[in-house]
Amino acid sequence: MYAAKEPRSVRLGFGSTEFDVEGRYVEAEFRDVTVISVYFPSGSSGPERQAAKFRFLAEFAPHLARLRASGREIVFCGDINIAHKEIDLKNWRGNRKNSGSCRKSARG
């Protein structure tokens, strides 16, 4: 994360034993806003990584809820690796069979 002003504090990781070691989360607290950058796991390499992605989502959701409840302004940035619709992917036809991508039945 690059910032023109130095943040009050920087946090690496969100408290996950499994995922913090992968360097997926950076949080920078500034006077008026907290900025987070998150790199969500991709599930496209197979069922094991898709299961890891689901575990990540289950651990991250409560953390995100706590951030929202803090009352601070939050800027959420990152690579989320989730596509809900064909328009979300450059090559949607080629990705129909990949986990985490939209399916033919998800059109619309």
Short mmCIF file of C-alpha atoms in Angstrom, two decimals:
data_model
loop_
_atom_site.label_atom_id
_atom_site.label_comp_id
_atom_site.label_asym_id
_atom_site.label_seq_id
_atom_site.Cartn_x
_atom_site.Cartn_y
_atom_site.Cartn_z
CA MET A 1 0.00 0.00 0.00
CA TYR A 2 1.31 3.44 -0.91
CA ALA A 3 0.08 6.61 0.77
CA ALA A 4 1.10 10.25 0.42
CA LYS A 5 0.66 10.75 4.18
CA GLU A 6 1.99 8.47 6.87
CA PRO A 7 -0.78 6.51 8.57
CA ARG A 8 -1.31 6.57 12.34
CA SER A 9 -0.92 2.81 12.38
CA VAL A 10 -0.48 -0.14 10.05
CA ARG A 11 -1.76 -3.62 10.67
CA LEU A 12 -0.66 -6.69 8.72
CA GLY A 13 -3.18 -9.50 8.89
CA PHE A 14 -6.67 -9.58 10.36
CA GLY A 15 -6.17 -12.24 13.02
CA SER A 16 -6.38 -15.41 10.95
CA THR A 17 -4.00 -18.18 11.95
CA GLU A 18 -4.30 -19.76 8.51
CA PHE A 19 -4.24 -16.75 6.18
CA ASP A 20 -2.22 -14.01 7.88
CA VAL A 21 1.02 -15.84 7.04
CA GLU A 22 0.14 -15.45 3.33
CA GLY A 23 0.31 -11.63 3.51
CA ARG A 24 -3.23 -11.07 2.24
CA TYR A 25 -4.29 -8.13 4.44
CA VAL A 26 -2.94 -4.63 5.07
CA GLU A 27 -4.82 -2.04 7.11
CA ALA A 28 -3.71 1.58 7.39
CA GLU A 29 -5.44 3.89 9.83
CA PHE A 30 -5.41 7.58 8.99
CA ARG A 31 -7.02 10.42 10.92
CA ASP A 32 -10.38 10.29 9.12
CA VAL A 33 -10.38 6.95 7.35
CA THR A 34 -9.14 3.39 7.55
CA VAL A 35 -7.90 1.87 4.30
CA ILE A 36 -7.73 -1.89 3.89
CA SER A 37 -6.20 -3.83 1.03
CA VAL A 38 -7.12 -7.49 0.77
CA TYR A 39 -6.01 -10.19 -1.65
CA PHE A 40 -8.67 -12.89 -1.51
CA PRO A 41 -7.56 -16.44 -2.29
CA SER A 42 -8.38 -17.75 -5.74
CA GLY A 43 -10.26 -21.01 -5.89
CA SER A 44 -9.45 -21.66 -9.53
CA SER A 45 -6.58 -24.12 -9.03
CA GLY A 46 -8.79 -26.86 -7.63
CA PRO A 47 -11.14 -28.04 -4.90
CA GLU A 48 -8.54 -27.62 -2.14
CA ARG A 49 -8.02 -23.94 -2.91
CA GLN A 50 -11.76 -23.39 -3.34
CA ALA A 51 -12.24 -24.85 0.15
CA ALA A 52 -9.50 -22.51 1.42
CA LYS A 53 -11.28 -19.58 -0.22
CA PHE A 54 -14.50 -20.49 1.60
CA ARG A 55 -12.59 -20.71 4.90
CA PHE A 56 -11.06 -17.28 4.20
CA LEU A 57 -14.49 -15.79 3.51
CA ALA A 58 -15.87 -17.31 6.73
CA GLU A 59 -13.02 -15.81 8.77
CA PHE A 60 -12.96 -12.45 7.00
CA ALA A 61 -16.70 -11.67 7.18
CA PRO A 62 -16.76 -11.14 10.99
CA HIS A 63 -13.66 -8.94 10.76
CA LEU A 64 -15.31 -6.82 8.07
CA ALA A 65 -18.44 -6.56 10.22
CA ARG A 66 -16.34 -5.30 13.14
CA LEU A 67 -14.77 -2.67 10.90
CA ARG A 68 -18.22 -1.49 9.78
CA ALA A 69 -19.44 -1.38 13.38
CA SER A 70 -16.47 0.77 14.42
CA GLY A 71 -18.15 3.85 12.97
CA ARG A 72 -15.03 4.81 11.02
CA GLU A 73 -15.00 5.54 7.31
CA ILE A 74 -13.55 2.47 5.57
CA VAL A 75 -12.03 2.25 2.11
CA PHE A 76 -11.98 -1.39 1.01
CA CYS A 77 -9.60 -2.22 -1.85
CA GLY A 78 -8.24 -5.42 -3.20
CA ASP A 79 -8.32 -8.35 -5.55
CA ILE A 80 -11.47 -10.20 -4.59
CA ASN A 81 -11.32 -13.04 -7.15
CA ILE A 82 -15.09 -13.47 -7.35
CA ALA A 83 -17.12 -13.12 -10.52
CA HIS A 84 -20.91 -13.18 -10.33
CA LYS A 85 -21.80 -12.37 -13.92
CA GLU A 86 -20.29 -12.83 -17.34
CA ILE A 87 -19.51 -9.12 -17.57
CA ASP A 88 -17.18 -9.51 -14.55
CA LEU A 89 -14.73 -11.60 -16.60
CA LYS A 90 -12.72 -10.76 -19.69
CA ASN A 91 -12.94 -14.34 -20.97
CA TRP A 92 -16.19 -15.60 -19.44
CA ARG A 93 -16.69 -18.40 -21.98
CA GLY A 94 -13.28 -19.87 -21.22
CA ASN A 95 -13.86 -19.63 -17.46
CA ARG A 96 -17.27 -21.30 -17.21
CA LYS A 97 -15.77 -24.50 -15.77
CA ASN A 98 -13.40 -22.76 -13.32
CA SER A 99 -14.40 -22.64 -9.68
CA GLY A 100 -15.22 -19.19 -8.43
CA SER A 101 -16.32 -17.97 -11.85
CA CYS A 102 -19.80 -17.37 -13.12
CA ARG A 103 -21.63 -20.34 -14.53
CA LYS A 104 -23.69 -20.48 -17.69
CA SER A 105 -26.81 -20.64 -15.50
CA ALA A 106 -25.79 -17.43 -13.70
CA ARG A 107 -26.40 -15.28 -16.77
CA GLY A 108 -28.54 -12.21 -16.47
#
